[in-house]
PDB file of C-alpha atoms and ligand atoms in Angstrom:
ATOM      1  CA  UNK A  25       0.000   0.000   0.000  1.00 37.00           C
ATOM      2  CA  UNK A  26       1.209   3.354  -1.010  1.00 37.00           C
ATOM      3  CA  UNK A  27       0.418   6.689   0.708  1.00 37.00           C
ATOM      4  CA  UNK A  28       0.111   9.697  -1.545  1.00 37.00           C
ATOM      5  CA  UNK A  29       1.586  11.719   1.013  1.00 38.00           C
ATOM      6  CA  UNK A  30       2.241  12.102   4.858  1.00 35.00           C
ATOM      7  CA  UNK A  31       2.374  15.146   7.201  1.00 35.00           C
ATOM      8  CA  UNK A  32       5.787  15.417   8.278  1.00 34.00           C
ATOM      9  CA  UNK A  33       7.111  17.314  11.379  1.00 33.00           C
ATOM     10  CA  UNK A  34      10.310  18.943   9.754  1.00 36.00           C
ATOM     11  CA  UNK A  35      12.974  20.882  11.140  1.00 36.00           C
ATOM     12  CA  UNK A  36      14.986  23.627   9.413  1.00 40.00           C
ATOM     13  CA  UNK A  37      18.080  24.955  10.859  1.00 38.00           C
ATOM     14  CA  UNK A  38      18.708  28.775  10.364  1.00 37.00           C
ATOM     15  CA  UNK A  39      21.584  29.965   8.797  1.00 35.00           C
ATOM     16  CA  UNK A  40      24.501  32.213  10.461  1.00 34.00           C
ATOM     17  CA  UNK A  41      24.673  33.739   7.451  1.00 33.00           C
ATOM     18  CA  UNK A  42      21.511  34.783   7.146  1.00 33.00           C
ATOM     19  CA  UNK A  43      20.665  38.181   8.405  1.00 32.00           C
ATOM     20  CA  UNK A  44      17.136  37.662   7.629  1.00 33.00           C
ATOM     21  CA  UNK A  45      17.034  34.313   9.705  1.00 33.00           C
ATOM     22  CA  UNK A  46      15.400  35.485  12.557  1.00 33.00           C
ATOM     23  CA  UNK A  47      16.687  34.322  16.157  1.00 33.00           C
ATOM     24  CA  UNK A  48      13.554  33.964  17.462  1.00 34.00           C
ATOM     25  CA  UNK A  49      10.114  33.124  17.334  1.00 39.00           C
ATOM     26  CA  UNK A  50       8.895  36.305  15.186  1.00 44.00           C
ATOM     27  CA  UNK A  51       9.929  33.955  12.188  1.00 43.00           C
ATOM     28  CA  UNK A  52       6.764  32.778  12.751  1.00 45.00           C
ATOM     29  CA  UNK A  53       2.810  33.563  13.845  1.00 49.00           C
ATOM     30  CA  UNK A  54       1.858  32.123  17.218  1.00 56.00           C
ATOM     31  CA  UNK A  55      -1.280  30.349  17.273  1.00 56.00           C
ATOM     32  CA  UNK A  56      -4.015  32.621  18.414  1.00 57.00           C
ATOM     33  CA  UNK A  57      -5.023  32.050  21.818  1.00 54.00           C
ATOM     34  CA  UNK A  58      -1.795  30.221  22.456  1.00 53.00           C
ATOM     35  CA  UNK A  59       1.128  31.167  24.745  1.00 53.00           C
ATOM     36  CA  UNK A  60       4.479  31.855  22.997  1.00 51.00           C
ATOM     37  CA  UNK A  61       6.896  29.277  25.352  1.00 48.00           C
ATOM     38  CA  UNK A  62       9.000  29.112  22.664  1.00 46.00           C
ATOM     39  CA  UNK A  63      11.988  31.460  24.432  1.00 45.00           C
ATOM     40  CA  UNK A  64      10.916  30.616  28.235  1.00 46.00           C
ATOM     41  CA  UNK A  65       9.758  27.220  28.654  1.00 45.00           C
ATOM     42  CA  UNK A  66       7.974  26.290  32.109  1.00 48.00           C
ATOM     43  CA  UNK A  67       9.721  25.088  34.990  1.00 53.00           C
ATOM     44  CA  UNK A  68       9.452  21.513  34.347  1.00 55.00           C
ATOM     45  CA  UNK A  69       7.544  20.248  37.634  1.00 58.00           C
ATOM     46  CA  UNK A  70       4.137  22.851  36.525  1.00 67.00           C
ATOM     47  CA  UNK A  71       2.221  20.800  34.706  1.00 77.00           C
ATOM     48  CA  UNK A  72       2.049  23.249  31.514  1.00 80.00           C
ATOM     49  CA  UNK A  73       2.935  21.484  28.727  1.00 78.00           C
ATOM     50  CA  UNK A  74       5.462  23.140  26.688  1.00 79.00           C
ATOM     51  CA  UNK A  75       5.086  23.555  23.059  1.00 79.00           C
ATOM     52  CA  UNK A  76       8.383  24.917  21.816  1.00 85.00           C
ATOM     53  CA  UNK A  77       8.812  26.510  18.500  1.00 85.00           C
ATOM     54  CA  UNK A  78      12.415  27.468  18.583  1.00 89.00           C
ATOM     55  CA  UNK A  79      15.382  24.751  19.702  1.00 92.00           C
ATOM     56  CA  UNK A  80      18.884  25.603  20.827  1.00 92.00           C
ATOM     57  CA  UNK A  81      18.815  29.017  20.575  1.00 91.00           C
ATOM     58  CA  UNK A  82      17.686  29.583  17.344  1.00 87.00           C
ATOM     59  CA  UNK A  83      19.413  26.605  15.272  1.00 87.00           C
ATOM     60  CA  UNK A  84      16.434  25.046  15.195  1.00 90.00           C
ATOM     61  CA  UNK A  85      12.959  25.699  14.019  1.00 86.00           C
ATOM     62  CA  UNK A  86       9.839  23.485  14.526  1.00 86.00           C
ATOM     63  CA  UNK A  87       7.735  25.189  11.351  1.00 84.00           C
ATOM     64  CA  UNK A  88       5.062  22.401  11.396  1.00 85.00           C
ATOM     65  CA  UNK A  89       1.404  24.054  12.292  1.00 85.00           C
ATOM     66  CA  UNK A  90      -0.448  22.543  14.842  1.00 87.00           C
ATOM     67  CA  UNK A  91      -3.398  20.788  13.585  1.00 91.00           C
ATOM     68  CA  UNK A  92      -6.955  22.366  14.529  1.00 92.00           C
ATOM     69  CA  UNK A  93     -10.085  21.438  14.030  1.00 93.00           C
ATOM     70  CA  UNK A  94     -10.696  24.743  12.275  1.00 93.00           C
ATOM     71  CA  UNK A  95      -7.619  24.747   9.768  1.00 93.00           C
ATOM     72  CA  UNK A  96      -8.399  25.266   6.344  1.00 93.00           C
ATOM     73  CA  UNK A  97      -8.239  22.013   4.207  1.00 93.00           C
ATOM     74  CA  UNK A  98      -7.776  22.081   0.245  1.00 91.00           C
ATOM     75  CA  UNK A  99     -10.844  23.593  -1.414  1.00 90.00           C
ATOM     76  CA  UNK A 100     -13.156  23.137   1.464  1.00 93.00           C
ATOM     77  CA  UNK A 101     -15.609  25.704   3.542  1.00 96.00           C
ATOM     78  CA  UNK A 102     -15.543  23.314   6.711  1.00 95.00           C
ATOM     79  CA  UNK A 103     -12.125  23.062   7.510  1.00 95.00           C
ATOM     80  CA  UNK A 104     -10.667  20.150   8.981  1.00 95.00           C
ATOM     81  CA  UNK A 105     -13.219  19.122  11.468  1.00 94.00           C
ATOM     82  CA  UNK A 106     -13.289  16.796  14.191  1.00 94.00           C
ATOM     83  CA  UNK A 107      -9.608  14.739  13.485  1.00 94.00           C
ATOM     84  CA  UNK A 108      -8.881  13.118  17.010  1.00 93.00           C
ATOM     85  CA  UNK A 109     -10.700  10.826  19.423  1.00 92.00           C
ATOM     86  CA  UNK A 110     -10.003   9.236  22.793  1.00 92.00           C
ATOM     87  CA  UNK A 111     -10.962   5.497  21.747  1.00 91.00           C
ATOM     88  CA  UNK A 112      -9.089   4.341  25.296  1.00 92.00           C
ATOM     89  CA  UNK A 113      -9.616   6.659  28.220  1.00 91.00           C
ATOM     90  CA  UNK A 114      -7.822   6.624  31.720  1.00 91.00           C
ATOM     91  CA  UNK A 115     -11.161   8.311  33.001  1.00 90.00           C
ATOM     92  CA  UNK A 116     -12.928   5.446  31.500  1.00 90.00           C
ATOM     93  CA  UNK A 117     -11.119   2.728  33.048  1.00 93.00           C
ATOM     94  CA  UNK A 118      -8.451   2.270  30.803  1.00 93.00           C
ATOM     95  CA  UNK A 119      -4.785   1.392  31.802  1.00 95.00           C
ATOM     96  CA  UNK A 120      -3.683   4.231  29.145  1.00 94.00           C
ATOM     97  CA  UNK A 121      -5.303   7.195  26.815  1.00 93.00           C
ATOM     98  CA  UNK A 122      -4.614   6.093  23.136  1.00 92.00           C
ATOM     99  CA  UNK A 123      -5.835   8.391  20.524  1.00 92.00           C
ATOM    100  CA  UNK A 124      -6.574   7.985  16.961  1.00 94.00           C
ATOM    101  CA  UNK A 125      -6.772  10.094  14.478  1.00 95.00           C
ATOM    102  CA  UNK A 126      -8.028  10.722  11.215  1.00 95.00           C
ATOM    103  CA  UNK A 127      -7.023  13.430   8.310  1.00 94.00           C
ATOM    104  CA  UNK A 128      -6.224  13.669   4.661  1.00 92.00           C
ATOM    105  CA  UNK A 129      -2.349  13.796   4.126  1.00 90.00           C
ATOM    106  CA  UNK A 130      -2.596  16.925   2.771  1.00 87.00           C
ATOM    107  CA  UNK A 131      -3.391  18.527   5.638  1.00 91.00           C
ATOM    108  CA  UNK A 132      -1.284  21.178   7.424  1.00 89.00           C
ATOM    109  CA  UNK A 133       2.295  20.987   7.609  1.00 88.00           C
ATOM    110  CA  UNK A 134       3.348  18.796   4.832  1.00 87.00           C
ATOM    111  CA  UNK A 135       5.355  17.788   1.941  1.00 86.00           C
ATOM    112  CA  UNK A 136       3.946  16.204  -0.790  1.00 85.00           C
ATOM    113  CA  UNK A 137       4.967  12.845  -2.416  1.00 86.00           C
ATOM    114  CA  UNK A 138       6.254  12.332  -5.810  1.00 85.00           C
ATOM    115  CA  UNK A 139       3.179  10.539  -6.455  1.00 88.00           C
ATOM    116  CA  UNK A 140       0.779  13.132  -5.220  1.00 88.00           C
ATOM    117  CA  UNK A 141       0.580  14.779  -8.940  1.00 85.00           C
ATOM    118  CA  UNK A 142       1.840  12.227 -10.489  1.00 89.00           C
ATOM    119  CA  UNK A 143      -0.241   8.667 -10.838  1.00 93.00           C
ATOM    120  CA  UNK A 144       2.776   6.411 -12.464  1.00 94.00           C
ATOM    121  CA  UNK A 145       4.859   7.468  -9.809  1.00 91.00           C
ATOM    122  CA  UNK A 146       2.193   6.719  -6.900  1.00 93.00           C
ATOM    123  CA  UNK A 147       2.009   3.346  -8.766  1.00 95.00           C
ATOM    124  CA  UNK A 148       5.122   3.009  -8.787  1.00 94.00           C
ATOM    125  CA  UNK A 149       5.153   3.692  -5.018  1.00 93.00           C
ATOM    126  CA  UNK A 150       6.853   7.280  -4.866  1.00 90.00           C
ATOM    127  CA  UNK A 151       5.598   7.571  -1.788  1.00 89.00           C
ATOM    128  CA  UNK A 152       7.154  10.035   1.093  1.00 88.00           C
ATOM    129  CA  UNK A 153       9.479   7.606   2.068  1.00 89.00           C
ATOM    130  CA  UNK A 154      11.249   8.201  -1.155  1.00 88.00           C
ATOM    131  CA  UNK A 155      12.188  11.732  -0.307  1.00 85.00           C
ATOM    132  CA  UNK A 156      15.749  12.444   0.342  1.00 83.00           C
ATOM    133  CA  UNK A 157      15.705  13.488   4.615  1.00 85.00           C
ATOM    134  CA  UNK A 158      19.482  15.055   3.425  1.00 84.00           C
ATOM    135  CA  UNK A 159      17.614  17.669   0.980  1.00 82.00           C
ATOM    136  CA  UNK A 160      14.449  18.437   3.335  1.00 83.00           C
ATOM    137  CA  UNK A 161      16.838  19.011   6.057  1.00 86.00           C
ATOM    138  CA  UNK A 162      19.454  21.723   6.746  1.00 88.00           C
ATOM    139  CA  UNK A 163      20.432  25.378   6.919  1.00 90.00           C
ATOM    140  CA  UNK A 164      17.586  28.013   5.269  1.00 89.00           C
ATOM    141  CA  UNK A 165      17.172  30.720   4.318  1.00 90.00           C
ATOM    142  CA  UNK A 166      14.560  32.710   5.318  1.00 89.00           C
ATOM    143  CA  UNK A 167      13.238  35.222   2.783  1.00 92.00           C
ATOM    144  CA  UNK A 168      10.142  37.910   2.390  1.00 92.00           C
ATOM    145  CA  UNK A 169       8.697  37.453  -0.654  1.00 94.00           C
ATOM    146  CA  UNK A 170       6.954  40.690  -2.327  1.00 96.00           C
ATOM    147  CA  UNK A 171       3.724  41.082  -1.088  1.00 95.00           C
ATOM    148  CA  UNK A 172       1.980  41.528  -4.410  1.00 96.00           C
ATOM    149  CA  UNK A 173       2.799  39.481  -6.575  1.00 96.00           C
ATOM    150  CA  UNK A 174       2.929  35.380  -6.355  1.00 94.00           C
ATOM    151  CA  UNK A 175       6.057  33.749  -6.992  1.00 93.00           C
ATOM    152  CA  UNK A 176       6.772  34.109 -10.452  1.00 94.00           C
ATOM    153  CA  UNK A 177      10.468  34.150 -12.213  1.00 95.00           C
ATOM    154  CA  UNK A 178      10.444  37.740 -11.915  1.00 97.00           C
ATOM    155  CA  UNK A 179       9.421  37.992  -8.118  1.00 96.00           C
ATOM    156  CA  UNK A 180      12.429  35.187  -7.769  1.00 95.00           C
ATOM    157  CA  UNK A 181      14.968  37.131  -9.441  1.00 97.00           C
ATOM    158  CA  UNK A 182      14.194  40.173  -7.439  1.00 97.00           C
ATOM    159  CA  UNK A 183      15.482  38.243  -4.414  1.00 96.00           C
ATOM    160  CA  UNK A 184      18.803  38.281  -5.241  1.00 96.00           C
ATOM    161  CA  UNK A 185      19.170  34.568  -3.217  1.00 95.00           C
ATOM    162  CA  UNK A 186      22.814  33.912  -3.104  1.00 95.00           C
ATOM    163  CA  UNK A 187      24.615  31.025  -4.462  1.00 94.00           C
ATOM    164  CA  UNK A 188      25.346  28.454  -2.064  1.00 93.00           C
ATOM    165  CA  UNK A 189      21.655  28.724  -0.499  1.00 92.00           C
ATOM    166  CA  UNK A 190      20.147  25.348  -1.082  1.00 90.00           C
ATOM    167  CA  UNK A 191      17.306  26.067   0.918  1.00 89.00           C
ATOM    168  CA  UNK A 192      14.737  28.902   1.263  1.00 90.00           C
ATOM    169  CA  UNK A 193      11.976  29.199   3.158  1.00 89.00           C
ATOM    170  CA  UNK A 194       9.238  32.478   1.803  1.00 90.00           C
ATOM    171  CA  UNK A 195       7.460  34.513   4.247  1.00 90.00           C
ATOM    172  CA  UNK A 196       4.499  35.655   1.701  1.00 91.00           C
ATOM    173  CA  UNK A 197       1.372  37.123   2.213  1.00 93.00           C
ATOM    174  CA  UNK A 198      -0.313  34.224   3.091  1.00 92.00           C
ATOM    175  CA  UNK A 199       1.166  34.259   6.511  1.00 89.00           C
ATOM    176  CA  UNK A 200       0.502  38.317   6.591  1.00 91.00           C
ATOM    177  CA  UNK A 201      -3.525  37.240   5.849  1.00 93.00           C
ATOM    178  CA  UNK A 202      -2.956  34.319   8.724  1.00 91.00           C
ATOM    179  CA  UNK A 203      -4.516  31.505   5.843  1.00 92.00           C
ATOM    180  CA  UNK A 204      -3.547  28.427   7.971  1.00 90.00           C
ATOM    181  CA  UNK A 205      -6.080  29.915  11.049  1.00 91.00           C
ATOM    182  CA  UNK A 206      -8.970  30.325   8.182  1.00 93.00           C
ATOM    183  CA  UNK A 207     -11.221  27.573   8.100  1.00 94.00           C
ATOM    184  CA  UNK A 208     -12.712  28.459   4.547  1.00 95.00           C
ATOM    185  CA  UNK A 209     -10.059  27.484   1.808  1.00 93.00           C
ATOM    186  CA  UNK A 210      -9.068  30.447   0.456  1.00 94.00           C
ATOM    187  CA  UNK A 211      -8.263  30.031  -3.458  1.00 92.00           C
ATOM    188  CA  UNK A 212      -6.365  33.027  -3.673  1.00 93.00           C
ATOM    189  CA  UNK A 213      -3.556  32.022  -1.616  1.00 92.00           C
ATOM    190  CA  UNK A 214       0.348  32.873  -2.845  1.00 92.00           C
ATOM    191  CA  UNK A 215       2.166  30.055  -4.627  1.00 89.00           C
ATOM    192  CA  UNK A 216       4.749  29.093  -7.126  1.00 88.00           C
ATOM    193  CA  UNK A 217       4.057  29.950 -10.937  1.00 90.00           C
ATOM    194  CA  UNK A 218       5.725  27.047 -13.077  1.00 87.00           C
ATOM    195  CA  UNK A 219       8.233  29.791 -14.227  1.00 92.00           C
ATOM    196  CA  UNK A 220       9.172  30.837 -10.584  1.00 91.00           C
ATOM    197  CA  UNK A 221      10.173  27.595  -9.565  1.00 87.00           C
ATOM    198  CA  UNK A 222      11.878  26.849 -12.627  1.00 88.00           C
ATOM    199  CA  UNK A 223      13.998  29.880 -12.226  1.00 92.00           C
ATOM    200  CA  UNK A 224      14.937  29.053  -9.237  1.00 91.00           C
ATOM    201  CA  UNK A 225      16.321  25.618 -10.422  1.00 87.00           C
ATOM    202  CA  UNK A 226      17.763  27.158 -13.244  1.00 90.00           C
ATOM    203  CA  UNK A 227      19.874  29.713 -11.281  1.00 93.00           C
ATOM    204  CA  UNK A 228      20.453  29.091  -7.621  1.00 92.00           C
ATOM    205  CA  UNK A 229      21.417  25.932  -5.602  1.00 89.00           C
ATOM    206  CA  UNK A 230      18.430  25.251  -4.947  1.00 87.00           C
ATOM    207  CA  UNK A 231      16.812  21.800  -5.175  1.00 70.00           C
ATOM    208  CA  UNK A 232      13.961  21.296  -4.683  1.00 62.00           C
ATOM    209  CA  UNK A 233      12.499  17.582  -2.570  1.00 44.00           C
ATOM    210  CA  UNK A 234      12.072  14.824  -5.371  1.00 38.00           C
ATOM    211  CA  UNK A 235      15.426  14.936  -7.086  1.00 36.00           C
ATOM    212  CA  UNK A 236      13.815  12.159  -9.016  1.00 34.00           C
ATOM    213  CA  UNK A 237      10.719  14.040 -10.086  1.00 34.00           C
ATOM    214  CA  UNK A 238      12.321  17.153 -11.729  1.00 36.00           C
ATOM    215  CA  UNK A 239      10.105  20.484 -11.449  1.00 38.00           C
ATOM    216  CA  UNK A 240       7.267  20.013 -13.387  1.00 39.00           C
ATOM    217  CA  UNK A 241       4.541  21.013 -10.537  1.00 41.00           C
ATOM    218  CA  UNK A 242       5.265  22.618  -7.588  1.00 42.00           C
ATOM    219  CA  UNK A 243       3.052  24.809  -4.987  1.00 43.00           C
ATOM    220  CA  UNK A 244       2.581  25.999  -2.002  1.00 44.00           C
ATOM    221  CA  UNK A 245      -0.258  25.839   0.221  1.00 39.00           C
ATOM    222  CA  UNK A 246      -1.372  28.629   2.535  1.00 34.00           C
TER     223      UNK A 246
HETATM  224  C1  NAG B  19      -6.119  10.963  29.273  1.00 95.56           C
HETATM  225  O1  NAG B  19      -7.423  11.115  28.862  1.00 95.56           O
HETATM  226  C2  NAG B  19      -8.176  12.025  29.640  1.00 95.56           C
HETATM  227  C3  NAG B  19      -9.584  11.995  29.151  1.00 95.56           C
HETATM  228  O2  NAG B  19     -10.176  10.788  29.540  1.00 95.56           O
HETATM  229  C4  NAG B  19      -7.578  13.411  29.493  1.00 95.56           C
HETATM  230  O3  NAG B  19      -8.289  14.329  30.299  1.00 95.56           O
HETATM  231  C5  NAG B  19      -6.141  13.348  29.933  1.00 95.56           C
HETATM  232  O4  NAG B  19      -5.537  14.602  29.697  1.00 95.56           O
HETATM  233  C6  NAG B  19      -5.418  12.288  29.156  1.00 95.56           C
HETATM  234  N1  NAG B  19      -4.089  12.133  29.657  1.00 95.56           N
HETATM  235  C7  NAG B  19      -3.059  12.176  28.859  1.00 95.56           C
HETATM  236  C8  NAG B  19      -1.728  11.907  29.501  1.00 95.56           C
HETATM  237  O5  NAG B  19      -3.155  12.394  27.677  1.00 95.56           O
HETATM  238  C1  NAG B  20     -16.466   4.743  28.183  1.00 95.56           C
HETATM  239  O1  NAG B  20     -16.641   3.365  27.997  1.00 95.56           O
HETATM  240  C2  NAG B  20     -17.936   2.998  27.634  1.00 95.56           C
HETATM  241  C3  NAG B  20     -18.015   1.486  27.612  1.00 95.56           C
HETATM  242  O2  NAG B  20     -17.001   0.940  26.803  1.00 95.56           O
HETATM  243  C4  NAG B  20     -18.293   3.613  26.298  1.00 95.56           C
HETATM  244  O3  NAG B  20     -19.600   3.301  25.937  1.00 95.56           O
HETATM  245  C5  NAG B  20     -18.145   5.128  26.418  1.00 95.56           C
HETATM  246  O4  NAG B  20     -18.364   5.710  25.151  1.00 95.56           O
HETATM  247  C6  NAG B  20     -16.776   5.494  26.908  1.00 95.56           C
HETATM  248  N1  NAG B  20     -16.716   6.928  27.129  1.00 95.56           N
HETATM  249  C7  NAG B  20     -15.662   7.637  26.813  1.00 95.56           C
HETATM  250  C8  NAG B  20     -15.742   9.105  27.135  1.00 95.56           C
HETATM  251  O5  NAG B  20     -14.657   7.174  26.305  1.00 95.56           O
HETATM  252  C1  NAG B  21      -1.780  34.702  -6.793  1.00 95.56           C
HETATM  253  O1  NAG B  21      -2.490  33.867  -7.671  1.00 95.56           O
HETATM  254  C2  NAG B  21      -3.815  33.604  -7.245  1.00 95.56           C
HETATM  255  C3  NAG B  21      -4.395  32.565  -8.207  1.00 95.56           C
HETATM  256  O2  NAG B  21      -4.268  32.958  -9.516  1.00 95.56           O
HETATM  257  C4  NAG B  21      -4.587  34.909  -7.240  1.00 95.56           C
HETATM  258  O3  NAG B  21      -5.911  34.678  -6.803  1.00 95.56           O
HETATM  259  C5  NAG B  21      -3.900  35.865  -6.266  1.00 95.56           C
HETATM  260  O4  NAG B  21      -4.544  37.110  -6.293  1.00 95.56           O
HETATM  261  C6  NAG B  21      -2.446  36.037  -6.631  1.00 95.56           C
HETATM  262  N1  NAG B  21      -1.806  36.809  -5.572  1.00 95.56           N
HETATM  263  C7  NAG B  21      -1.082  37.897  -5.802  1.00 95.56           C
HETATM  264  C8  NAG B  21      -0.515  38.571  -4.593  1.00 95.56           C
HETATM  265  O5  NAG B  21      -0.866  38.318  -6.916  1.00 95.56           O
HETATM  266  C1  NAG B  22       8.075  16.789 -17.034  1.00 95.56           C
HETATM  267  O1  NAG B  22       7.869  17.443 -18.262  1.00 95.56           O
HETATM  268  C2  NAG B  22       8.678  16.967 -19.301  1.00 95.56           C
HETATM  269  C3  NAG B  22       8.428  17.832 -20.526  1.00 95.56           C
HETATM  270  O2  NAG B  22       7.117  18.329 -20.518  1.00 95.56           O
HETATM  271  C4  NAG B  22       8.372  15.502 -19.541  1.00 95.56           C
HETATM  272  O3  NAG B  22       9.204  14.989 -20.548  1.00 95.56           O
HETATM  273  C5  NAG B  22       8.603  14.731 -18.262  1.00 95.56           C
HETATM  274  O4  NAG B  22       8.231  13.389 -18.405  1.00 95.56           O
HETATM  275  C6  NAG B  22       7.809  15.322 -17.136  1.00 95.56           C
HETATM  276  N1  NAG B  22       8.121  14.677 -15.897  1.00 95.56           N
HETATM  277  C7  NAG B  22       7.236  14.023 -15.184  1.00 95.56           C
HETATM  278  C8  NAG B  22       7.712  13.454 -13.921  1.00 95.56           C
HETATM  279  O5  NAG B  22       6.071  13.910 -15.532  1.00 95.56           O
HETATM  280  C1  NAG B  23       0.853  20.072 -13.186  1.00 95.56           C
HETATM  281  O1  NAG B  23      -0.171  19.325 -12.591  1.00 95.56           O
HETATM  282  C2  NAG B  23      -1.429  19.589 -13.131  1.00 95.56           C
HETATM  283  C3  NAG B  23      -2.428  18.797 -12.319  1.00 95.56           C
HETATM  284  O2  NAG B  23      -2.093  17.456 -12.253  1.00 95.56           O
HETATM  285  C4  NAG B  23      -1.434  19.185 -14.610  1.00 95.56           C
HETATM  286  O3  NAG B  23      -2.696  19.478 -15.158  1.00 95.56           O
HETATM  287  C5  NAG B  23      -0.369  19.979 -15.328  1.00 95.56           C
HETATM  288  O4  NAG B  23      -0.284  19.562 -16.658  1.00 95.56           O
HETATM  289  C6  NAG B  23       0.971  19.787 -14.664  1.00 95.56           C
HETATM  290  N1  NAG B  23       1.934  20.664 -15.267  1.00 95.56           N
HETATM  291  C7  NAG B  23       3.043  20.222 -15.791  1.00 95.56           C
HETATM  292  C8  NAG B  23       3.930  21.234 -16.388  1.00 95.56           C
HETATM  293  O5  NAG B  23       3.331  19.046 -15.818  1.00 95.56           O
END
């Protein structure tokens, strides 16, 4: 059995050289109606549980949203919905809480599969496992993207990305309009044009996850 694609937790680790790589948690929104314990954590005997953003002072960035029930999933008004139950309860008698869960793959935080867009690959079984971990992890660079425009070959070249950079993270207007917190899809989010990302393979170090797959299709979500 092959899985079109699978949320993954990923870490990126900022760059020294990278004056834009921010050394704390403004790299990134906060979940509303969260608590920012990303600098601070809690003295470990309070029962608060810690949900840390930002590892060894600043090397290391968890970017993975956490899933709601109310994040926005691909062309839907409902969002995701009810994902998680509590088959095995302590408070029902059971030795240990075990939950399950329940969401498409495309949810959230996530790289996609080789075979996600492409159907002889996914039966071929270019599943996630066939990314390289080497490529997906690593120094980035963080960049703002122009807010009005998507990410087209000229928006690309206008960002001067040095040579050497193999990986870049964009800050677009999708996190200025806060998309992931939006239940409703929202069509009009910022992505790659085909020319955009092919720029970028054509004149930086970048490479983009699928070695394999080459650059036909490529987007970002909100
Ligand atoms: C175990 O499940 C109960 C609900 O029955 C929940 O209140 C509690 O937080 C859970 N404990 C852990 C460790 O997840
Ligand atoms: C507790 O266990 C009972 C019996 O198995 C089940 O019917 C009920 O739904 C459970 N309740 C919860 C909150 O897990
Ligand atoms: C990006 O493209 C989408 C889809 O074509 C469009 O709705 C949106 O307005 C564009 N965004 C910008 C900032 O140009
Ligand atoms: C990508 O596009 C080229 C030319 O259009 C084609 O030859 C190639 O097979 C495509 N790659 C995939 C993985 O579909
Ligand atoms: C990208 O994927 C879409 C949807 O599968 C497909 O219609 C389109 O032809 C692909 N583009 C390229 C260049 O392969």
């Amino acid at each position: 059995m092959t899985f079109p694609s699978l949320f993954l937790a990923f870490f990126l680790l900022t760059s020294s050289f990278s004056p834009l790589a921010a050394g704390s948690s403004a790299a990134y929104p906060i979940i509303p109606g969260t608590v920012d314990t990303s600098v601070s954590a809690a003295p470990s005997d309070d029962l608060i549980p810690v949900r840390r953003e930002v590892y060894d002072d600043g090397k290391l960035f968890d970017i993975t949203h956490r899933y709601t029930s109310d994040m926005p999933v691909w062309e839907s008004d409902d969002g995701l919905g009810q994902f998680l139950w509590l088959p095995k309860s302590m408070k029902n008698g059971s030795l240990a809480n075990n939950s399950e869960m329940k969401l498409p793959t495309h949810t959230g935080t996530h790289v996609d599969a080789p075979g996600h867009v492409f159907d002889h690959y996914f039966d071929a079984g270019f599943d996630v496992d066939t990314l390289d971990l080497e490529v997906l992890n690593g120094p980035a660079l963080l960049v703002d993207v122009p807010r009005d425009t998507n990410l087209t070959a000229e928006a690309m070249k206008s960002l001067n990305i040095p040579q050497g950079v193999r990986r870049v993270l964009f800050r677009t207007l999708n996190t200025d309009r806060k998309l992931m917190f939006k239940k409703q899809f929202d069509t009009s989010y910022v992505g790659f044009t085909k020319d955009g990302a092919q720029w970028l393979v054509d004149n930086t170090d970048i490479k983009f996850v699928g070695k394999l797959l080459g650059l036909n299709n490529t987007s970002i979500g909100p």
